[in-house]
Amino acid sequence: MTNPDSAGSDADASTPTAYDDLLERYRRATYLSDANGVLSWDQEVMMPEGGTPARSKQRGAVSAVAHDVLVDEETADALDALDGVDLTDDEAAVVREIRREHERKARVPTELVEEISTATSEAHPVWNEAKAADDFDAFAPTLAELLDLKRRYAEHIDPDADPYATLFAEYEPYLDLSTAERVLEELRDGLVPLIDAIGASDTELYALEGTFPEDDQFAVTEAALETLGYDFEHGRLDTAPHPFSTGTQFDARVTTRFDESEPLDSLASTIHEFGHATYTLGLPRDAYGSPLGEHRGLSVHESQSRLFENHVGRSKPFWELFVDRFNDHHDTELTPQQAYEAANRVYDDNLIRVEADELTYHLHIVLRFEIERELLAGDLDVEEVPAAWNDRMESYLGVRPETDAEGCLQDIHWSHGSFGYFPTYSLGSVLAAQLYAAADEAIDGLESQIAAGEFDALHEWLTENIHQHGRRYTTGDVIERATGEPLTADYFLEYAEAKFGELYDL
Amino acid sequence: MTNPDSAGSDADASTPTAYDDLLERYRRATYLSDANGVLSWDQEVMMPEGGTPARSKQRGAVSAVAHDVLVDEETADALDALDGVDLTDDEAAVVREIRREHERKARVPTELVEEISTATSEAHPVWNEAKAADDFDAFAPTLAELLDLKRRYAEHIDPDADPYATLFAEYEPYLDLSTAERVLEELRDGLVPLIDAIGASDTELYALEGTFPEDDQFAVTEAALETLGYDFEHGRLDTAPHPFSTGTQFDARVTTRFDESEPLDSLASTIHEFGHATYTLGLPRDAYGSPLGEHRGLSVHESQSRLFENHVGRSKPFWELFVDRFNDHHDTELTPQQAYEAANRVYDDNLIRVEADELTYHLHIVLRFEIERELLAGDLDVEEVPAAWNDRMESYLGVRPETDAEGCLQDIHWSHGSFGYFPTYSLGSVLAAQLYAAADEAIDGLESQIAAGEFDALHEWLTENIHQHGRRYTTGDVIERATGEPLTADYFLEYAEAKFGELYDL
């Protein structure tokens, strides 16, 4: 199909074919992975419970063939043929991304991949029961085994690197672990005194009380998606046990869940997932299947969700815009200021990460990051985790969990073997603040636009600076191109101090 | 994993490994195909319209890898290694089924498969527009191309066979075309005079009139599924543009659709799909992925749907049981007899297959079967199809379509290249009557059980005689084992004459 004569003068005659072959194989792997995304969405949202055994087999088979396509010899040959060859910038970015994925996957023996897959499947119920019984000892041997497996996994990928850095790069390929470390330290050092000051403040923010039926909450979340400009021709909203977003630039879906006493939680988490879906829908459609049509990594993804959740959905202008719709559905009579306060209350005695407010959240992350690093480095034994956890909770937040169920057993991530994932949550928040500041600089009257329900300029700015590039640039380059500087916690801390300083009269 | 020393004395030492390898490969192909079934269900039922381009790619990729696993060299090698080797009956059945699929797929060049795939994708909108414009000429070249492609396809599989027989065997692997021909002739010869007699009868059956809101119809179809014993832990009911059932023995789903003036149609088609789902759910769970865990072919599948649709759902005892629930939801006051009559009206002036009653339906099939055979054999030119269609409609049903949209353009099947599919609908009905007669013989007071809402004995009989065997036996063997004789239209014709003779006072 490609005429060799049309290749550029610097390029080997075989280049176009090797490039086309490589991209075609990668596309197949992407389509297969996205097929698995649909199977997974269905499992969470639609599948009757009895379907589990068959679904596990189906997902396993699709994963296996997607993996095979990426690691097999033909992919390796195409990559070899492209080594050192002159390519356009976009082609070079495509090859860089595929090469990275191929190498990381090809270096890990299939047996180890399978061993990890089996171990994590078995770990999930063990963790679940240990948490229910508040019995860390029951989970400890499993956690030790998963740490060992993931350490071996990381060593296969890069025997010379810090295993934690290798695992972190699974989720955030192009930010150094040292950057993550610096940003998390800045966050910790800035947030601990701010949260202390809030705890010491006499100001009480407005609190929402009452019972808010699920149907009304569903209507409110749907209204919020409409208000923000969610494209229901390319997505849908459903309920699921955990809020998530999944899909492609053609079909990016959102789920939510409800607690009848916390209508602001479902709203915030739906807006969060909307941010993820908006990124996905902003990826270029004509690059579907190629790295240029895929998201840049979890930190950038999380920045899009946090930007909408916090900088839009928890802002004063948003509540000026939205409070009437909220009141209509819930039959409340909130003022914009009351809603704004209720959406921004800081709970410094909360033990649970997923229930944390915008500020204390990051100390939950810092704690996990520090413990994970020490575990992987061998500086902390599994048996010491509960004490290390509780001590840090006391030091950062001034509360000490009375049970491990409310402490180190609360999150599902470790039972998945997902070590190195947590930091991307905070990096995403920090980046959200940095991007929002840049957008605010670039867009005339952004806050008035939000209050007027005009989101086009914001969507356009995000699409132009982030979404449309897919994986064209590395994470650091994306950030610098969009904001003019490297990732920094400064904007988040400035934003937090201004917003909560005003709210709590500090 | 298999110890060669434990192999039977007649078996080559390599047999267990070859058998295990083969089965493992087949399982992977099955899991992938079933994954595609989920993608397809989602597309029909849940997917936002904008998702189509990505979904096509995902389905194409999953199909391609499923196809590759079945035709590749390792599968061929495992089959070769098992050639002539002593196996248990079940193992032999598994190998027979996999060999058949492998050979049929391996014989057709990939290019032709792709050409057919492209041609049918392109044919669908052409057919759709031709039908909307009532312009057969616009579809004729496409139809000619598809016939040519499928003729070539059949010739690759078996150059010596009647191409129509080869295509028919795609859907119904183990019934001779001559059996299909005989049964359809028996049907035609028996039904034409019966339908004439009904047309000449003065008896008017009770007709349902009014508007029946979709929500109420949904509640009625749900109630029918509960009444019949549908397992909602392993299935679900949704609405879709076309009623269908899909899934596995762990998760077999049903869809329905509504016409506000025809509440008995949605009910009948939901019960029809329930029959399909019940077969699927009755396949052995421990054989999931193997041919022993798969359905026996479209005729047997259709027999299960028709048995429940017609012999249960359109029976007097069913309406004695169900009329109250129907009346409750629709606020009607039907007697069981009125409902029974309304569900069994014969419309001898109906032109549309999918709207046909239990009797005239088969003449629609006979007509298509005859035309398809002549087209494939080259005895009928594409241009002659409209006239041939209309002449036969007049001869079999006494009505002549005034447009091709209501005539030879009405069905989607040919635009899919599905020649040879239609007969399985009638073969399924005929088999349903034969099976129901055998079940009635075996189960004490089956009709009273139905009237009392007791379906366990019927489900058990069907599971024991049909479902649990998967593809263990060929279609003919399944029928003979379950009913003691080969497939025959006698039971259907006896049933039809008795039922409609009484209804229409013949």
Short mmCIF file of N, CA and C in Angstrom, two decimals, chain B residues 337-440:
data_model
loop_
_atom_site.label_atom_id
_atom_site.label_comp_id
_atom_site.label_asym_id
_atom_site.label_seq_id
_atom_site.Cartn_x
_atom_site.Cartn_y
_atom_site.Cartn_z
N GLN B 337 -59.63 -17.58 27.53
CA GLN B 337 -59.97 -17.96 26.16
C GLN B 337 -59.76 -16.79 25.19
N GLN B 338 -60.15 -15.59 25.62
CA GLN B 338 -59.95 -14.42 24.74
C GLN B 338 -58.47 -14.19 24.48
N ALA B 339 -57.67 -14.26 25.54
CA ALA B 339 -56.24 -14.06 25.37
C ALA B 339 -55.66 -15.14 24.46
N TYR B 340 -56.08 -16.37 24.68
CA TYR B 340 -55.61 -17.50 23.87
C TYR B 340 -55.96 -17.26 22.40
N GLU B 341 -57.17 -16.81 22.14
CA GLU B 341 -57.56 -16.55 20.75
C GLU B 341 -56.75 -15.39 20.16
N ALA B 342 -56.63 -14.32 20.91
CA ALA B 342 -55.91 -13.15 20.41
C ALA B 342 -54.45 -13.50 20.08
N ALA B 343 -53.88 -14.41 20.87
CA ALA B 343 -52.48 -14.79 20.66
C ALA B 343 -52.30 -15.72 19.47
N ASN B 344 -53.41 -16.22 18.93
CA ASN B 344 -53.30 -17.25 17.89
C ASN B 344 -54.03 -16.90 16.59
N ARG B 345 -54.36 -15.62 16.41
CA ARG B 345 -55.02 -15.24 15.17
C ARG B 345 -54.10 -15.49 13.97
N VAL B 346 -54.70 -16.00 12.91
CA VAL B 346 -53.94 -16.24 11.67
C VAL B 346 -54.25 -15.10 10.70
N TYR B 347 -53.19 -14.49 10.17
CA TYR B 347 -53.35 -13.36 9.25
C TYR B 347 -52.92 -13.80 7.86
N ASP B 348 -53.85 -14.22 7.01
CA ASP B 348 -53.40 -14.76 5.72
C ASP B 348 -53.13 -13.67 4.69
N ASP B 349 -53.31 -12.40 5.08
CA ASP B 349 -52.98 -11.32 4.14
C ASP B 349 -51.71 -10.58 4.54
N ASN B 350 -50.97 -11.15 5.48
CA ASN B 350 -49.76 -10.46 5.94
C ASN B 350 -48.59 -10.72 4.99
N LEU B 351 -47.87 -9.66 4.66
CA LEU B 351 -46.75 -9.79 3.71
C LEU B 351 -45.40 -9.91 4.39
N ILE B 352 -45.34 -9.61 5.67
CA ILE B 352 -44.05 -9.45 6.35
C ILE B 352 -43.75 -10.64 7.26
N ARG B 353 -42.62 -11.29 7.01
CA ARG B 353 -42.26 -12.48 7.77
C ARG B 353 -42.28 -12.26 9.27
N VAL B 354 -41.60 -11.19 9.75
CA VAL B 354 -41.46 -11.05 11.20
C VAL B 354 -42.78 -10.68 11.88
N GLU B 355 -43.80 -10.35 11.07
CA GLU B 355 -45.12 -10.08 11.67
C GLU B 355 -46.07 -11.26 11.47
N ALA B 356 -45.55 -12.35 10.93
CA ALA B 356 -46.43 -13.47 10.57
C ALA B 356 -46.85 -14.28 11.79
N ASP B 357 -47.98 -14.97 11.66
CA ASP B 357 -48.45 -15.86 12.72
C ASP B 357 -47.73 -17.20 12.64
N GLU B 358 -48.09 -18.08 13.55
CA GLU B 358 -47.41 -19.37 13.70
C GLU B 358 -47.50 -20.25 12.45
N LEU B 359 -48.53 -20.07 11.64
CA LEU B 359 -48.70 -20.94 10.47
C LEU B 359 -48.13 -20.33 9.20
N THR B 360 -48.60 -19.14 8.85
CA THR B 360 -48.16 -18.55 7.58
C THR B 360 -46.65 -18.29 7.59
N TYR B 361 -46.08 -18.15 8.77
CA TYR B 361 -44.64 -17.92 8.90
C TYR B 361 -43.84 -18.87 8.01
N HIS B 362 -44.22 -20.13 8.03
CA HIS B 362 -43.41 -21.14 7.33
C HIS B 362 -43.47 -21.00 5.82
N LEU B 363 -44.56 -20.46 5.32
CA LEU B 363 -44.61 -20.26 3.87
C LEU B 363 -43.67 -19.11 3.47
N HIS B 364 -43.52 -18.14 4.34
CA HIS B 364 -42.51 -17.11 4.10
C HIS B 364 -41.11 -17.74 4.01
N ILE B 365 -40.87 -18.72 4.85
CA ILE B 365 -39.56 -19.39 4.86
C ILE B 365 -39.38 -20.25 3.61
N VAL B 366 -40.40 -21.02 3.29
CA VAL B 366 -40.32 -21.89 2.11
C VAL B 366 -39.98 -21.07 0.87
N LEU B 367 -40.67 -19.97 0.71
CA LEU B 367 -40.43 -19.07 -0.42
C LEU B 367 -38.97 -18.61 -0.47
N ARG B 368 -38.43 -18.19 0.66
CA ARG B 368 -37.04 -17.72 0.68
C ARG B 368 -36.08 -18.88 0.39
N PHE B 369 -36.37 -20.02 0.96
CA PHE B 369 -35.52 -21.20 0.75
C PHE B 369 -35.47 -21.54 -0.75
N GLU B 370 -36.61 -21.56 -1.37
CA GLU B 370 -36.67 -21.92 -2.79
C GLU B 370 -35.91 -20.90 -3.65
N ILE B 371 -36.12 -19.64 -3.35
CA ILE B 371 -35.44 -18.60 -4.14
C ILE B 371 -33.93 -18.62 -3.92
N GLU B 372 -33.52 -18.78 -2.67
CA GLU B 372 -32.08 -18.85 -2.37
C GLU B 372 -31.42 -20.01 -3.10
N ARG B 373 -32.07 -21.17 -3.07
CA ARG B 373 -31.49 -22.34 -3.73
C ARG B 373 -31.32 -22.08 -5.22
N GLU B 374 -32.34 -21.52 -5.83
CA GLU B 374 -32.28 -21.28 -7.27
C GLU B 374 -31.22 -20.23 -7.61
N LEU B 375 -31.09 -19.22 -6.75
CA LEU B 375 -30.07 -18.20 -6.98
C LEU B 375 -28.67 -18.80 -6.91
N LEU B 376 -28.42 -19.58 -5.87
CA LEU B 376 -27.08 -20.16 -5.70
C LEU B 376 -26.76 -21.15 -6.81
N ALA B 377 -27.80 -21.87 -7.27
CA ALA B 377 -27.58 -22.87 -8.31
C ALA B 377 -27.45 -22.22 -9.69
N GLY B 378 -27.73 -20.90 -9.76
CA GLY B 378 -27.67 -20.22 -11.05
C GLY B 378 -28.93 -20.43 -11.88
N ASP B 379 -29.98 -20.98 -11.27
CA ASP B 379 -31.23 -21.20 -12.01
C ASP B 379 -32.13 -19.98 -12.02
N LEU B 380 -31.77 -18.99 -11.20
CA LEU B 380 -32.58 -17.77 -11.15
C LEU B 380 -31.60 -16.60 -11.18
N ASP B 381 -31.88 -15.61 -12.03
CA ASP B 381 -31.03 -14.41 -12.03
C ASP B 381 -31.52 -13.44 -10.97
N VAL B 382 -30.59 -12.65 -10.49
CA VAL B 382 -30.95 -11.67 -9.46
C VAL B 382 -32.11 -10.79 -9.93
N GLU B 383 -32.10 -10.39 -11.19
CA GLU B 383 -33.14 -9.50 -11.71
C GLU B 383 -34.53 -10.14 -11.61
N GLU B 384 -34.56 -11.48 -11.61
CA GLU B 384 -35.86 -12.16 -11.62
C GLU B 384 -36.43 -12.34 -10.21
N VAL B 385 -35.67 -11.94 -9.18
CA VAL B 385 -36.09 -12.20 -7.81
C VAL B 385 -37.45 -11.58 -7.48
N PRO B 386 -37.67 -10.28 -7.79
CA PRO B 386 -38.96 -9.70 -7.40
C PRO B 386 -40.16 -10.47 -7.96
N ALA B 387 -40.10 -10.82 -9.23
CA ALA B 387 -41.22 -11.53 -9.84
C ALA B 387 -41.38 -12.91 -9.20
N ALA B 388 -40.25 -13.61 -9.01
CA ALA B 388 -40.32 -14.95 -8.42
C ALA B 388 -40.93 -14.86 -7.02
N TRP B 389 -40.50 -13.86 -6.28
CA TRP B 389 -41.00 -13.64 -4.91
C TRP B 389 -42.52 -13.42 -4.92
N ASN B 390 -42.94 -12.47 -5.76
CA ASN B 390 -44.34 -12.08 -5.74
C ASN B 390 -45.24 -13.22 -6.24
N ASP B 391 -44.76 -13.95 -7.25
CA ASP B 391 -45.54 -15.08 -7.75
C ASP B 391 -45.75 -16.11 -6.65
N ARG B 392 -44.69 -16.41 -5.93
CA ARG B 392 -44.81 -17.44 -4.89
C ARG B 392 -45.70 -16.96 -3.74
N MET B 393 -45.57 -15.67 -3.37
CA MET B 393 -46.45 -15.14 -2.32
C MET B 393 -47.90 -15.35 -2.73
N GLU B 394 -48.17 -15.09 -3.99
CA GLU B 394 -49.54 -15.24 -4.47
C GLU B 394 -49.97 -16.71 -4.42
N SER B 395 -49.06 -17.56 -4.85
CA SER B 395 -49.41 -18.98 -4.90
C SER B 395 -49.55 -19.58 -3.48
N TYR B 396 -48.66 -19.21 -2.54
CA TYR B 396 -48.70 -19.83 -1.20
C TYR B 396 -49.68 -19.14 -0.27
N LEU B 397 -49.77 -17.82 -0.37
CA LEU B 397 -50.55 -17.09 0.63
C LEU B 397 -51.70 -16.29 0.01
N GLY B 398 -51.77 -16.29 -1.32
CA GLY B 398 -52.89 -15.59 -1.95
C GLY B 398 -52.79 -14.08 -1.89
N VAL B 399 -51.63 -13.56 -1.56
CA VAL B 399 -51.45 -12.10 -1.58
C VAL B 399 -50.22 -11.76 -2.40
N ARG B 400 -50.27 -10.60 -3.04
CA ARG B 400 -49.14 -10.19 -3.88
C ARG B 400 -48.64 -8.84 -3.39
N PRO B 401 -47.34 -8.78 -2.99
CA PRO B 401 -46.80 -7.49 -2.52
C PRO B 401 -46.92 -6.44 -3.62
N GLU B 402 -47.26 -5.22 -3.24
CA GLU B 402 -47.32 -4.15 -4.24
C GLU B 402 -45.98 -3.45 -4.38
N THR B 403 -45.12 -3.64 -3.38
CA THR B 403 -43.78 -3.04 -3.46
C THR B 403 -42.74 -4.09 -3.10
N ASP B 404 -41.51 -3.85 -3.54
CA ASP B 404 -40.43 -4.77 -3.15
C ASP B 404 -40.03 -4.55 -1.70
N ALA B 405 -40.26 -3.34 -1.19
CA ALA B 405 -39.98 -3.08 0.23
C ALA B 405 -40.79 -4.05 1.10
N GLU B 406 -42.02 -4.35 0.66
CA GLU B 406 -42.85 -5.31 1.39
C GLU B 406 -42.66 -6.71 0.84
N GLY B 407 -41.76 -6.82 -0.14
CA GLY B 407 -41.51 -8.13 -0.75
C GLY B 407 -40.08 -8.55 -0.51
N CYS B 408 -39.33 -8.67 -1.59
CA CYS B 408 -38.02 -9.31 -1.50
C CYS B 408 -36.95 -8.43 -0.84
N LEU B 409 -37.29 -7.17 -0.49
CA LEU B 409 -36.31 -6.32 0.20
C LEU B 409 -36.55 -6.28 1.71
N GLN B 410 -37.55 -7.03 2.19
CA GLN B 410 -37.94 -6.84 3.59
C GLN B 410 -36.91 -7.34 4.61
N ASP B 411 -36.16 -8.38 4.30
CA ASP B 411 -35.27 -8.98 5.32
C ASP B 411 -33.84 -8.49 5.21
N ILE B 412 -33.19 -8.41 6.35
CA ILE B 412 -31.80 -7.97 6.41
C ILE B 412 -30.82 -9.08 5.99
N HIS B 413 -31.25 -10.35 6.06
CA HIS B 413 -30.32 -11.48 5.96
C HIS B 413 -29.42 -11.48 4.74
N TRP B 414 -30.00 -11.22 3.56
CA TRP B 414 -29.17 -11.28 2.36
C TRP B 414 -28.10 -10.21 2.35
N SER B 415 -28.42 -9.05 2.95
CA SER B 415 -27.39 -7.99 2.99
C SER B 415 -26.23 -8.40 3.89
N HIS B 416 -26.47 -9.36 4.79
CA HIS B 416 -25.39 -9.91 5.61
C HIS B 416 -24.66 -11.04 4.88
N GLY B 417 -25.13 -11.38 3.69
CA GLY B 417 -24.59 -12.56 3.00
C GLY B 417 -25.02 -13.86 3.63
N SER B 418 -26.10 -13.81 4.43
CA SER B 418 -26.55 -15.03 5.13
C SER B 418 -27.52 -15.82 4.26
N PHE B 419 -26.97 -16.54 3.31
CA PHE B 419 -27.79 -17.45 2.48
C PHE B 419 -27.76 -18.83 3.13
N GLY B 420 -28.92 -19.41 3.33
CA GLY B 420 -28.98 -20.73 3.97
C GLY B 420 -29.39 -20.65 5.42
N TYR B 421 -29.65 -19.46 5.90
CA TYR B 421 -30.01 -19.27 7.31
C TYR B 421 -31.50 -19.52 7.55
N PHE B 422 -32.32 -18.99 6.61
CA PHE B 422 -33.77 -19.02 6.82
C PHE B 422 -34.34 -20.39 7.19
N PRO B 423 -33.92 -21.48 6.51
CA PRO B 423 -34.55 -22.77 6.81
C PRO B 423 -34.48 -23.16 8.28
N THR B 424 -33.42 -22.71 8.98
CA THR B 424 -33.31 -23.13 10.39
C THR B 424 -34.48 -22.64 11.23
N TYR B 425 -35.12 -21.55 10.80
CA TYR B 425 -36.30 -21.07 11.54
C TYR B 425 -37.42 -22.12 11.50
N SER B 426 -37.69 -22.63 10.31
CA SER B 426 -38.78 -23.61 10.20
C SER B 426 -38.39 -24.97 10.76
N LEU B 427 -37.13 -25.35 10.54
CA LEU B 427 -36.67 -26.63 11.11
C LEU B 427 -36.79 -26.58 12.63
N GLY B 428 -36.49 -25.43 13.19
CA GLY B 428 -36.61 -25.27 14.64
C GLY B 428 -38.05 -25.42 15.11
N SER B 429 -38.97 -24.87 14.37
CA SER B 429 -40.38 -24.98 14.76
C SER B 429 -40.86 -26.42 14.71
N VAL B 430 -40.46 -27.07 13.63
CA VAL B 430 -40.84 -28.47 13.45
C VAL B 430 -40.26 -29.32 14.58
N LEU B 431 -39.02 -29.07 14.90
CA LEU B 431 -38.37 -29.82 15.97
C LEU B 431 -39.01 -29.49 17.33
N ALA B 432 -39.42 -28.24 17.50
CA ALA B 432 -40.08 -27.85 18.75
C ALA B 432 -41.32 -28.72 18.97
N ALA B 433 -42.11 -28.90 17.92
CA ALA B 433 -43.34 -29.70 18.04
C ALA B 433 -43.00 -31.15 18.36
N GLN B 434 -41.97 -31.66 17.71
CA GLN B 434 -41.56 -33.05 17.93
C GLN B 434 -41.05 -33.23 19.37
N LEU B 435 -40.28 -32.27 19.85
CA LEU B 435 -39.76 -32.35 21.22
C LEU B 435 -40.89 -32.18 22.24
N TYR B 436 -41.79 -31.25 21.95
CA TYR B 436 -42.87 -31.02 22.91
C TYR B 436 -43.72 -32.28 23.05
N ALA B 437 -43.95 -32.95 21.92
CA ALA B 437 -44.74 -34.19 21.97
C ALA B 437 -44.03 -35.24 22.82
N ALA B 438 -42.71 -35.33 22.66
CA ALA B 438 -41.94 -36.30 23.46
C ALA B 438 -41.95 -35.92 24.94
N ALA B 439 -41.83 -34.63 25.22
CA ALA B 439 -41.86 -34.18 26.62
C ALA B 439 -43.23 -34.45 27.23
N ASP B 440 -44.26 -34.21 26.45
CA ASP B 440 -45.64 -34.42 26.92
C ASP B 440 -45.88 -35.89 27.24
#
